[in-house]
XYZ file of C-alpha atoms in Angstrom:
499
model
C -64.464 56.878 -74.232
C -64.494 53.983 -76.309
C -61.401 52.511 -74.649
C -63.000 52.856 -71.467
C -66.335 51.463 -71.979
C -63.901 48.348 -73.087
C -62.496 48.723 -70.014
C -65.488 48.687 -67.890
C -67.008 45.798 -69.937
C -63.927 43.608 -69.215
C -63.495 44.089 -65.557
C -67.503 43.286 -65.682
C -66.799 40.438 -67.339
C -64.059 39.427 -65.104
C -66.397 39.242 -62.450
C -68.611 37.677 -63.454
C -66.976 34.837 -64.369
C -65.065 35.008 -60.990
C -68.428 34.813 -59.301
C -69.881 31.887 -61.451
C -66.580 29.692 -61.380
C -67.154 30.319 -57.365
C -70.515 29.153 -57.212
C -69.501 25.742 -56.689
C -66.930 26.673 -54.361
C -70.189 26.459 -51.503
C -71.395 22.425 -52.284
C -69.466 21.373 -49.356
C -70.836 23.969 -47.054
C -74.027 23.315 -48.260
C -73.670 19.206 -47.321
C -72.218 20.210 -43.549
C -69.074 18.667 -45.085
C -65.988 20.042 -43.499
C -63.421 20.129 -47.049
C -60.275 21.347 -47.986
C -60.030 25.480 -47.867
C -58.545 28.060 -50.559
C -59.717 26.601 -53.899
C -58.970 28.208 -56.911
C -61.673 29.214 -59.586
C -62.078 27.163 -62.115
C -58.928 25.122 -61.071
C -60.230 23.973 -57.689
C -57.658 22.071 -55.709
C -55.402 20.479 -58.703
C -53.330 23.980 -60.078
C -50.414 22.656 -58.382
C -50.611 18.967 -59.430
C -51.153 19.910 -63.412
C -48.625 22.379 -63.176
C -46.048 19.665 -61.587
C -45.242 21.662 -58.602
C -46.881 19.010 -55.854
C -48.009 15.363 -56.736
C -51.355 14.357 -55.719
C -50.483 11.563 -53.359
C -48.894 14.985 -51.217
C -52.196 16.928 -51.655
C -54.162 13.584 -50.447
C -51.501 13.042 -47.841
C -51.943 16.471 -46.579
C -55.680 16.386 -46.425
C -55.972 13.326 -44.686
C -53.521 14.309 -42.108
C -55.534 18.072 -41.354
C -59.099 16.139 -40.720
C -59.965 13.822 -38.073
C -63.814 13.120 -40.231
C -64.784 10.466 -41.928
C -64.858 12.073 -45.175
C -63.309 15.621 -46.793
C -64.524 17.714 -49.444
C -62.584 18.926 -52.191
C -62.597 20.435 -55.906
C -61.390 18.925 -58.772
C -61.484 21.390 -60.675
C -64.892 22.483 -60.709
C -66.189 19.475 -59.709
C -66.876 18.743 -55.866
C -65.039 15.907 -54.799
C -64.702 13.604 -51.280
C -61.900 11.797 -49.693
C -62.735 9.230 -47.560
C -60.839 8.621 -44.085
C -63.015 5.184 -43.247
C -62.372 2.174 -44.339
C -66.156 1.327 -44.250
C -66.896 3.742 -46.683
C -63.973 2.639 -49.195
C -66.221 -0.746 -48.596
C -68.886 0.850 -49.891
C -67.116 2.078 -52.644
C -65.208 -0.383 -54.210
C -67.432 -2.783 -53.088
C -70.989 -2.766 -51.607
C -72.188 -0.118 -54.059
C -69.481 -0.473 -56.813
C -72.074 0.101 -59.449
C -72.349 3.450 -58.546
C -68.353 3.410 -58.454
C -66.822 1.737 -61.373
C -65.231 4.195 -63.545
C -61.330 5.332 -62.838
C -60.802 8.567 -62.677
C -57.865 7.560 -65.177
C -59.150 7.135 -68.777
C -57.443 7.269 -72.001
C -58.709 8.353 -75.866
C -59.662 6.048 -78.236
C -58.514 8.441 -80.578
C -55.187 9.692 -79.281
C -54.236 6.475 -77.553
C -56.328 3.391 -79.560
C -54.003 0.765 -78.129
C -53.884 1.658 -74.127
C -57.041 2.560 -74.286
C -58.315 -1.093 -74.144
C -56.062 -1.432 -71.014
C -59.265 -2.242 -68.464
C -57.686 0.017 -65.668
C -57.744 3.017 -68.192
C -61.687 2.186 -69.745
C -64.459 3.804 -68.001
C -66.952 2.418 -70.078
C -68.440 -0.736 -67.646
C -69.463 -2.249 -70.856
C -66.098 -2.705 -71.924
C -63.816 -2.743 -68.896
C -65.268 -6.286 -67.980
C -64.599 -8.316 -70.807
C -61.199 -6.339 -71.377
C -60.108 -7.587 -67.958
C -61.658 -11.244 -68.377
C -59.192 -11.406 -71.282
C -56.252 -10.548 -69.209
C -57.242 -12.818 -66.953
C -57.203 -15.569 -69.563
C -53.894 -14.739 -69.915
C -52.600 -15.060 -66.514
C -54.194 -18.371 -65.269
C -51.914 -20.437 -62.980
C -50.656 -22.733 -65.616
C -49.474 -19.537 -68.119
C -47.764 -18.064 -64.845
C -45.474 -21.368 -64.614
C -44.808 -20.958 -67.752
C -43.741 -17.795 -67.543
C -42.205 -18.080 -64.312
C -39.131 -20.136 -66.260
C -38.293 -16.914 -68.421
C -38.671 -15.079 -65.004
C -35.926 -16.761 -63.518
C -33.841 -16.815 -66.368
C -34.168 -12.830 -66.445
C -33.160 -13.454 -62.475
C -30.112 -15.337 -63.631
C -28.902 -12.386 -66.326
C -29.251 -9.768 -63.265
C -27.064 -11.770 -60.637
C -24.764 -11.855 -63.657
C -24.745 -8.489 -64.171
C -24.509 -7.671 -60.167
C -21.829 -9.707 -60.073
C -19.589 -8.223 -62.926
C -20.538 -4.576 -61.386
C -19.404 -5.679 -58.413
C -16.091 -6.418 -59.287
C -15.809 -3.300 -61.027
C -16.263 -1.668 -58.422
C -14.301 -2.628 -55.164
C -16.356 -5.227 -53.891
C -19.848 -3.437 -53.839
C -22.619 -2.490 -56.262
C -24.295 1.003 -55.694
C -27.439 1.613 -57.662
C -30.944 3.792 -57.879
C -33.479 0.801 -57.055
C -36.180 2.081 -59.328
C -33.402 2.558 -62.374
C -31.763 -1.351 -61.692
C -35.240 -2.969 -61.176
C -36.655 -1.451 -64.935
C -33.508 -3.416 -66.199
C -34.658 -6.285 -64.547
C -38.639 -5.754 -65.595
C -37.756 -4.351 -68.848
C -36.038 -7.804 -69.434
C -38.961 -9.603 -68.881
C -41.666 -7.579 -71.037
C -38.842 -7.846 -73.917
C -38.231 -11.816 -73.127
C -41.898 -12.660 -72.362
C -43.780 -10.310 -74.685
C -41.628 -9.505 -77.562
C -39.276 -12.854 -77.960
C -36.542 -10.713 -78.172
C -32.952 -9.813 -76.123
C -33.722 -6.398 -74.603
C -30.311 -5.936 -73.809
C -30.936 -4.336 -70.159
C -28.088 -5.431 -68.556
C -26.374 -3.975 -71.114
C -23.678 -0.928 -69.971
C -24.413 0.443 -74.315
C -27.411 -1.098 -74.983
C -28.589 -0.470 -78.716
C -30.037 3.206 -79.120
C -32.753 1.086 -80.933
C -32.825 -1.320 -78.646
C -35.946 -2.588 -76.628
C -34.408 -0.964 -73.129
C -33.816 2.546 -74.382
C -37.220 2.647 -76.078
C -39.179 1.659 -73.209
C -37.743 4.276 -70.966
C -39.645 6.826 -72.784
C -43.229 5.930 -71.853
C -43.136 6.579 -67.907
C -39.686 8.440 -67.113
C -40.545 10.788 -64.266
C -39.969 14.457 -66.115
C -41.538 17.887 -65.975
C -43.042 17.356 -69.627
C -43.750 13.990 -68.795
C -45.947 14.917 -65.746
C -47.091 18.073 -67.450
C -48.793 16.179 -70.019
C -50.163 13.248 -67.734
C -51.548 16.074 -65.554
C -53.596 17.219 -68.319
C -54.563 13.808 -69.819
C -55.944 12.342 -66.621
C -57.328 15.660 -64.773
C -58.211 18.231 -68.097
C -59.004 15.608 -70.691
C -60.788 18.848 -72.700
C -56.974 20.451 -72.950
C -55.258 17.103 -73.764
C -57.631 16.265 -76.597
C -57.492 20.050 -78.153
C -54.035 19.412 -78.282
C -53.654 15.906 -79.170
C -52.056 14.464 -76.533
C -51.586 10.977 -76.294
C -49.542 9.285 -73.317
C -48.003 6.777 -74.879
C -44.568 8.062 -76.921
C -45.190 8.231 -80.709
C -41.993 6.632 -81.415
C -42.419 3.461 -78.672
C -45.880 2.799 -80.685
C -44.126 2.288 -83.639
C -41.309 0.191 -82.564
C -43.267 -1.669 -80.367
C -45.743 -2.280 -83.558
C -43.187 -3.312 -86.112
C -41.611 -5.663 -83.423
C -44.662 -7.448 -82.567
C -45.517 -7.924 -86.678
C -42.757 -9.095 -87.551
C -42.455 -11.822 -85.113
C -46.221 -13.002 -85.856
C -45.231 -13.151 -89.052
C -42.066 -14.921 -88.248
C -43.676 -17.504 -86.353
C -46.291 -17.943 -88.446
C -44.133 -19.315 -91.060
C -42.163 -21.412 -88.825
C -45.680 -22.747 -87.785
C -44.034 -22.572 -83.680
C -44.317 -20.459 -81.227
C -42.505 -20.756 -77.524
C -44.765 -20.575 -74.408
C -44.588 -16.952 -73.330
C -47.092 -13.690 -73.407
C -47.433 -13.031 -76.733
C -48.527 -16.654 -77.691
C -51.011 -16.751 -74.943
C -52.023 -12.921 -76.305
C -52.005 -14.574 -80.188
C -54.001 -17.196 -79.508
C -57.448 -15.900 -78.976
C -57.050 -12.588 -80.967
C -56.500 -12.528 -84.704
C -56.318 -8.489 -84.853
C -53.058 -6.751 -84.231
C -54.196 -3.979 -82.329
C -55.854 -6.354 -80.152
C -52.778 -8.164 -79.616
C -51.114 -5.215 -79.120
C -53.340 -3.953 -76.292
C -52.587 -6.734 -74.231
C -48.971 -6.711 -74.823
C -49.213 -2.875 -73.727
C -50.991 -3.984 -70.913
C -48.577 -6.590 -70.145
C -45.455 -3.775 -70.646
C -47.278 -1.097 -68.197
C -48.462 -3.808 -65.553
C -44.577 -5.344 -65.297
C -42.009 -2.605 -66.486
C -43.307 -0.045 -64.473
C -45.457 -0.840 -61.328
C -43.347 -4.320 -60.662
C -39.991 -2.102 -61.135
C -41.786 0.405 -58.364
C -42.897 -2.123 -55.913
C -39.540 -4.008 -55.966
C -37.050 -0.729 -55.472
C -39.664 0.342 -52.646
C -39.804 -3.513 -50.556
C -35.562 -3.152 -51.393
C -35.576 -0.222 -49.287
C -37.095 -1.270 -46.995
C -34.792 -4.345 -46.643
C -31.916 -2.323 -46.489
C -33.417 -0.294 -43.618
C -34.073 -3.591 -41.712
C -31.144 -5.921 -41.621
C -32.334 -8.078 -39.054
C -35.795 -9.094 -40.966
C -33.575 -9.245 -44.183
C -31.139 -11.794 -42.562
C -34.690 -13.710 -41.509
C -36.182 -13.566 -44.522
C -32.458 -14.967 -46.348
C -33.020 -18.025 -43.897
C -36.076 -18.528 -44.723
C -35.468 -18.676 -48.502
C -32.749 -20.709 -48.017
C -34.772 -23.433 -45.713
C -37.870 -23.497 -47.989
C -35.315 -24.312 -50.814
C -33.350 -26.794 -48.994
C -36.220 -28.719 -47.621
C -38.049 -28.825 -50.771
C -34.193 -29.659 -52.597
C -35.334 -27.530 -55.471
C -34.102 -24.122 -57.246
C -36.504 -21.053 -57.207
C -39.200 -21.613 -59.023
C -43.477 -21.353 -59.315
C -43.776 -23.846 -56.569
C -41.362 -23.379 -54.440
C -41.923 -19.569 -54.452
C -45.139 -20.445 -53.148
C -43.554 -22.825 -49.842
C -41.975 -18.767 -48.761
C -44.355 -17.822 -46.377
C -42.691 -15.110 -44.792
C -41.223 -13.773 -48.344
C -44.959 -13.155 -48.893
C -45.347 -11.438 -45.681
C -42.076 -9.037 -46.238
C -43.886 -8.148 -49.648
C -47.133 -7.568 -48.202
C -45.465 -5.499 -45.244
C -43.496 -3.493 -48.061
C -46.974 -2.617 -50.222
C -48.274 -1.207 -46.906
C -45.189 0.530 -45.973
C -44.855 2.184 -49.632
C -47.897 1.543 -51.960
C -46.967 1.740 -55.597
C -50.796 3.470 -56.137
C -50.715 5.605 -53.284
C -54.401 7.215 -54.468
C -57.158 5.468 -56.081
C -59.471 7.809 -57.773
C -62.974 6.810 -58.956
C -66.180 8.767 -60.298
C -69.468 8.507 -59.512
C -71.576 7.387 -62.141
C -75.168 7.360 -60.292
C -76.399 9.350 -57.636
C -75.435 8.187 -54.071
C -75.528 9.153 -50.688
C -72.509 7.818 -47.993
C -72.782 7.921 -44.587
C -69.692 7.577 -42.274
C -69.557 6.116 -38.696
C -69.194 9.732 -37.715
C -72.760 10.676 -38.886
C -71.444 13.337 -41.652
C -73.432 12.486 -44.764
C -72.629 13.686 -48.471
C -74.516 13.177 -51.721
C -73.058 12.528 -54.730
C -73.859 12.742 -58.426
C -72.440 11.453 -61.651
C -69.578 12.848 -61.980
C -68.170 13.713 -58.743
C -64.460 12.005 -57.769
C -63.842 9.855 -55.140
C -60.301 9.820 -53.665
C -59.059 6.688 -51.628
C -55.997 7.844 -50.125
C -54.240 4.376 -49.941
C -51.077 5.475 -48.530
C -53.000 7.309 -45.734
C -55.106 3.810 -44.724
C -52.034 2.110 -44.625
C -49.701 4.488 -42.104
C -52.884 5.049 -39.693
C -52.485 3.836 -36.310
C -56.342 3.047 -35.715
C -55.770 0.183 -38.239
C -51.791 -0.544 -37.780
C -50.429 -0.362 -34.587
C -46.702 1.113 -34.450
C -47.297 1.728 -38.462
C -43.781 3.170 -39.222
C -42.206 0.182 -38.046
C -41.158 -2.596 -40.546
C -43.121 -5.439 -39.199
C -43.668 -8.461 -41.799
C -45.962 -11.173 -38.919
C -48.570 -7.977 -39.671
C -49.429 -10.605 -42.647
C -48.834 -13.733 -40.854
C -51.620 -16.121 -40.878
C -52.347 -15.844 -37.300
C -52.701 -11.704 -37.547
C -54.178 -11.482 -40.931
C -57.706 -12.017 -39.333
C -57.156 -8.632 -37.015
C -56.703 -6.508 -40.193
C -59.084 -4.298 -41.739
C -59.292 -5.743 -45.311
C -60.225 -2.201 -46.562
C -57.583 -0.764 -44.983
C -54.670 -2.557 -47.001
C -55.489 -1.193 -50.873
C -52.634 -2.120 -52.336
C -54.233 -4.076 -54.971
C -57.343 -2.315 -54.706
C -60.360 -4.489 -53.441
C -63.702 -5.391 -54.935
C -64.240 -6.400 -58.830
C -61.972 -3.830 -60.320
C -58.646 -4.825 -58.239
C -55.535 -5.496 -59.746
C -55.945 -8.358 -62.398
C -52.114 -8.478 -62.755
C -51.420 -8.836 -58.672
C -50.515 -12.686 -59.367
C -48.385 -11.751 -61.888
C -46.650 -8.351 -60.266
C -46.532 -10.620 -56.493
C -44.190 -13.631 -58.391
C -41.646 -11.043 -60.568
C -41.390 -9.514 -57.043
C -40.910 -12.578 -55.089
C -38.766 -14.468 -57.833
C -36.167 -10.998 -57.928
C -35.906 -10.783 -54.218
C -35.451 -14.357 -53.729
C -32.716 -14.420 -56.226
C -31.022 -11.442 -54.571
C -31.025 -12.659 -51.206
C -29.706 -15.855 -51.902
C -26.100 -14.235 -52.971
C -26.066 -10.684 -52.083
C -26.569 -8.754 -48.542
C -28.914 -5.096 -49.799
C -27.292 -2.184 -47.545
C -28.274 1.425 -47.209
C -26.638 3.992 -48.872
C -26.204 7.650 -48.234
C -26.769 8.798 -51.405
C -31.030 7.979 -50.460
C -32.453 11.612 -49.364
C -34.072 11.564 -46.454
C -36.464 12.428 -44.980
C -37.998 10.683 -48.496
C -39.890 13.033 -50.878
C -42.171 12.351 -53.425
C -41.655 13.045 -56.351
C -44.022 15.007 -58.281
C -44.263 14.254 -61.664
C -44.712 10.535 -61.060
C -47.887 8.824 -61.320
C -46.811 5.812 -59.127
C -44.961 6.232 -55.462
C -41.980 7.774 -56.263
C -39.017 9.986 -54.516
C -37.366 12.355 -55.504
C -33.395 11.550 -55.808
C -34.638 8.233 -56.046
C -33.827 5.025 -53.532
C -30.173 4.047 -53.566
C -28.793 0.856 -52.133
C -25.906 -1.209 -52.280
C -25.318 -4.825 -52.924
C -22.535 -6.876 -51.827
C -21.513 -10.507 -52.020
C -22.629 -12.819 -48.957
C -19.686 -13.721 -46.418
């Protein structure tokens, strides 16, 4: 008897929790919002992103593509949330009301992660986020990018070194995973810029201490790796009963000690050379502070610069003709201007900047942008559907969508870099090309990411032809423990010497 009032009292119970974790489950309905069907109970929409199964660039992808409204409902969990499908209401957003927008989605504990924390794209408080960024900023003025840009291209000079030895090892051609050769290349330039110190990335047996096989631990696509970003990001309640930080234990510590002991080193020598960390040094005297922006620095380049160059490298291989263009191009702007690739004449490549543009629209490194609602709002689309929003709700900008539409991109699967020439750039829809983001929480490191890109690629071009290889699977998938644009199998290539 006892067993079975137990019984009774559990399947009661059961219920009605069922029914209250469904209540929400009717928001949309109530707004006349047309939203995404089947959520789950207390999950919502986002089971199969924390559990790794589906990314949610696929789930954003999806929902875009199975609407033809201005805006979607969905369920983060148990919160209602709205993707938008116009680009006047991502105006709104990120721009025209961004006070009731400015909080990421994205956020990191001060407790479990003190040092990332501070990185602006990760704080949601807008007390802090501005001045965070203004420091960055400080940091990457034109005159600290030229002085950067000479380490750049001295990183450019170790990789055609290292192309060209792999080369020769191997008949005459260089086959590679983009994303895995680029992180040599970025990783190079966070240790050279950041650390003062040989990172060893074009190493074949690099050091298992060395700055190259510590960094690979931070963002390496992975089931536990995703798992645990899943649950940061999206159940911040589970990640912080458990502790979780997202940034490795063991790269904290290395990272730490390295960055002490060269303060103190130079210091005593009373010297410093012109790269990150002096710029970072000089207007903080705490280490942690220091360290933040270094961190900042190290996510900004080895990861998101790595992405956006094995992505536009794709694409090049895909295209041969615009890739032979763009390799004239390079050569002319360097030949008229009797100079080697540097700051200024990067900036005479016209068409290099419209191949990278084209490239960030084709693949987006941030295919979603997610932001919360910190004040109540109400958005109307063109379309007349109307939703209201409270603090707390997400807003997903589905990037990737915008930028393969046809209402804003005519033929948009086709590799077309005069998209961005000067004469076309007034026809495009501003909030319709996110790449960066738009309004006054965009990218503060595109200046930086846009001249590692164009300095690599430049470099590349000059001496080596970038051909397709089979070993890319196709038809591309992404790949879903991967918080940037990502495939699964990766994007393969091969380089060979110019005839």
């Amino acid at each position: 008897m006892d067993w079975t009032k137990c019984l009774l009292a559990l399947v009661a119970f059961a219920i009605i929790a069922y029914k209250y974790l469904k209540r929400v489950h009717s928001h949309w309905k109530k707004q006349n919002v047309p939203f995404v069907p089947d959520p789950i109970p207390l999950f919502g929409h986002m089971l199969p992103t924390i559990i790794v199964k589906e990314n949610i660039i696929d789930f954003v992808d999806r929902a875009y593509k199975n609407f033809n409204t201005s805006m979607v409902g969905f369920f983060f969990m148990q919160q209602p949330g709205i993707i938008l499908r116009d680009p006047d209401l991502v105006k709104s957003v990120l721009q025209t009301n961004f006070s009731s927008f400015n909080s990421n989605v994205m956020s990191l504990s001060e407790k479990h992660d003190p040092v990332l924390a501070k990185n602006p794209f990760f704080t949601r408080d807008p007390h802090l986020w501005r001045p965070r960024r203004n420091k960055v900023s400080n940091n990457l003025t034109g005159k600290k990018l030229k002085l950067l840009s000479v380490i750049i291209q001295e990183v450019c000079n170790k990789m055609t070194v290292f192309v060209d030895r792999k080369i020769q090892e191997n008949n005459g051609q260089y086959e590679c995973e983009l994303k895995a050769y680029f992180l040599r290349y970025t990783g190079e330039v966070v240790a050279n810029s950041a650390f003062a110190i040989e990172g060893e990335s074009f190493e074949d047996n690099p050091n298992k201490l060395s700055f190259t096989k510590v960094s690979k631990t931070l963002l390496q696509p992975s089931f536990i790796n995703g798992l645990k970003q899943a649950l940061i990001f999206y159940v911040p309640m589970v990640a912080e009963f458990f502790g979780l930080s997202f940034l490795d234990k063991r790269t904290d510590i290395y990272m730490r000690e390295n960055i002490k002991t060269i303060l103190k080193k130079r210091q005593q020598a009373g010297d410093a050379p012109n790269d990150y960390l002096k710029f970072c040094s000089e207007f903080n005297s705490e280490l942690d502070d220091i360290l933040a922006e270094i961190f900042n620095f190290y996510i900004d380049v080895y990861e998101t610069s790595s992405t956006i160059l094995a992505n536009i490298c794709h694409c090049l291989a895909q295209n041969q003709e615009i890739q032979a263009q763009l390799r004239d191009h390079i050569t002319s702007a360097l030949k008229d201007n009797e100079e080697t690739i540097s700051y200024d004449s990067l900036k005479n490549m016209n068409y290099l900047d419209q191949v990278v543009y084209e490239g960030l629209r084709q693949l987006p490194p941030l295919a979603v942008q997610m932001k919360y609602c910190n004040e109540a709002i109400s958005l109307t689309g063109p379309d007349g559907l109307t939703c209201h929003l409270e603090p707390g709700n997400p807003v997903f900008i589905p990037v990737r969508r915008l930028h393969l539409d046809d209402k804003y991109w005519p033929n948009p699967n086709v590799f077309d870099p005069l998209r961005f020439s000067v004469e076309n750039q007034a026809n495009n829809n501003k909030y319709a090309f996110l790449a960066f983001g738009e309004g006054p929480r965009m990218c503060v490191g595109m200046r930086l990411g846009l001249l590692l890109v164009k300095h690599a690629i430049a470099t590349l071009l000059l001496k080596y032809s970038i051909e397709p290889s089979a070993k890319t699977k196709v038809p591309l998938e992404i790949e879903p423990s991967s918080l940037l644009l990502s495939f699964k199998g990766g994007l393969w290539c091969k380089f060979k010497l110019q005839n």
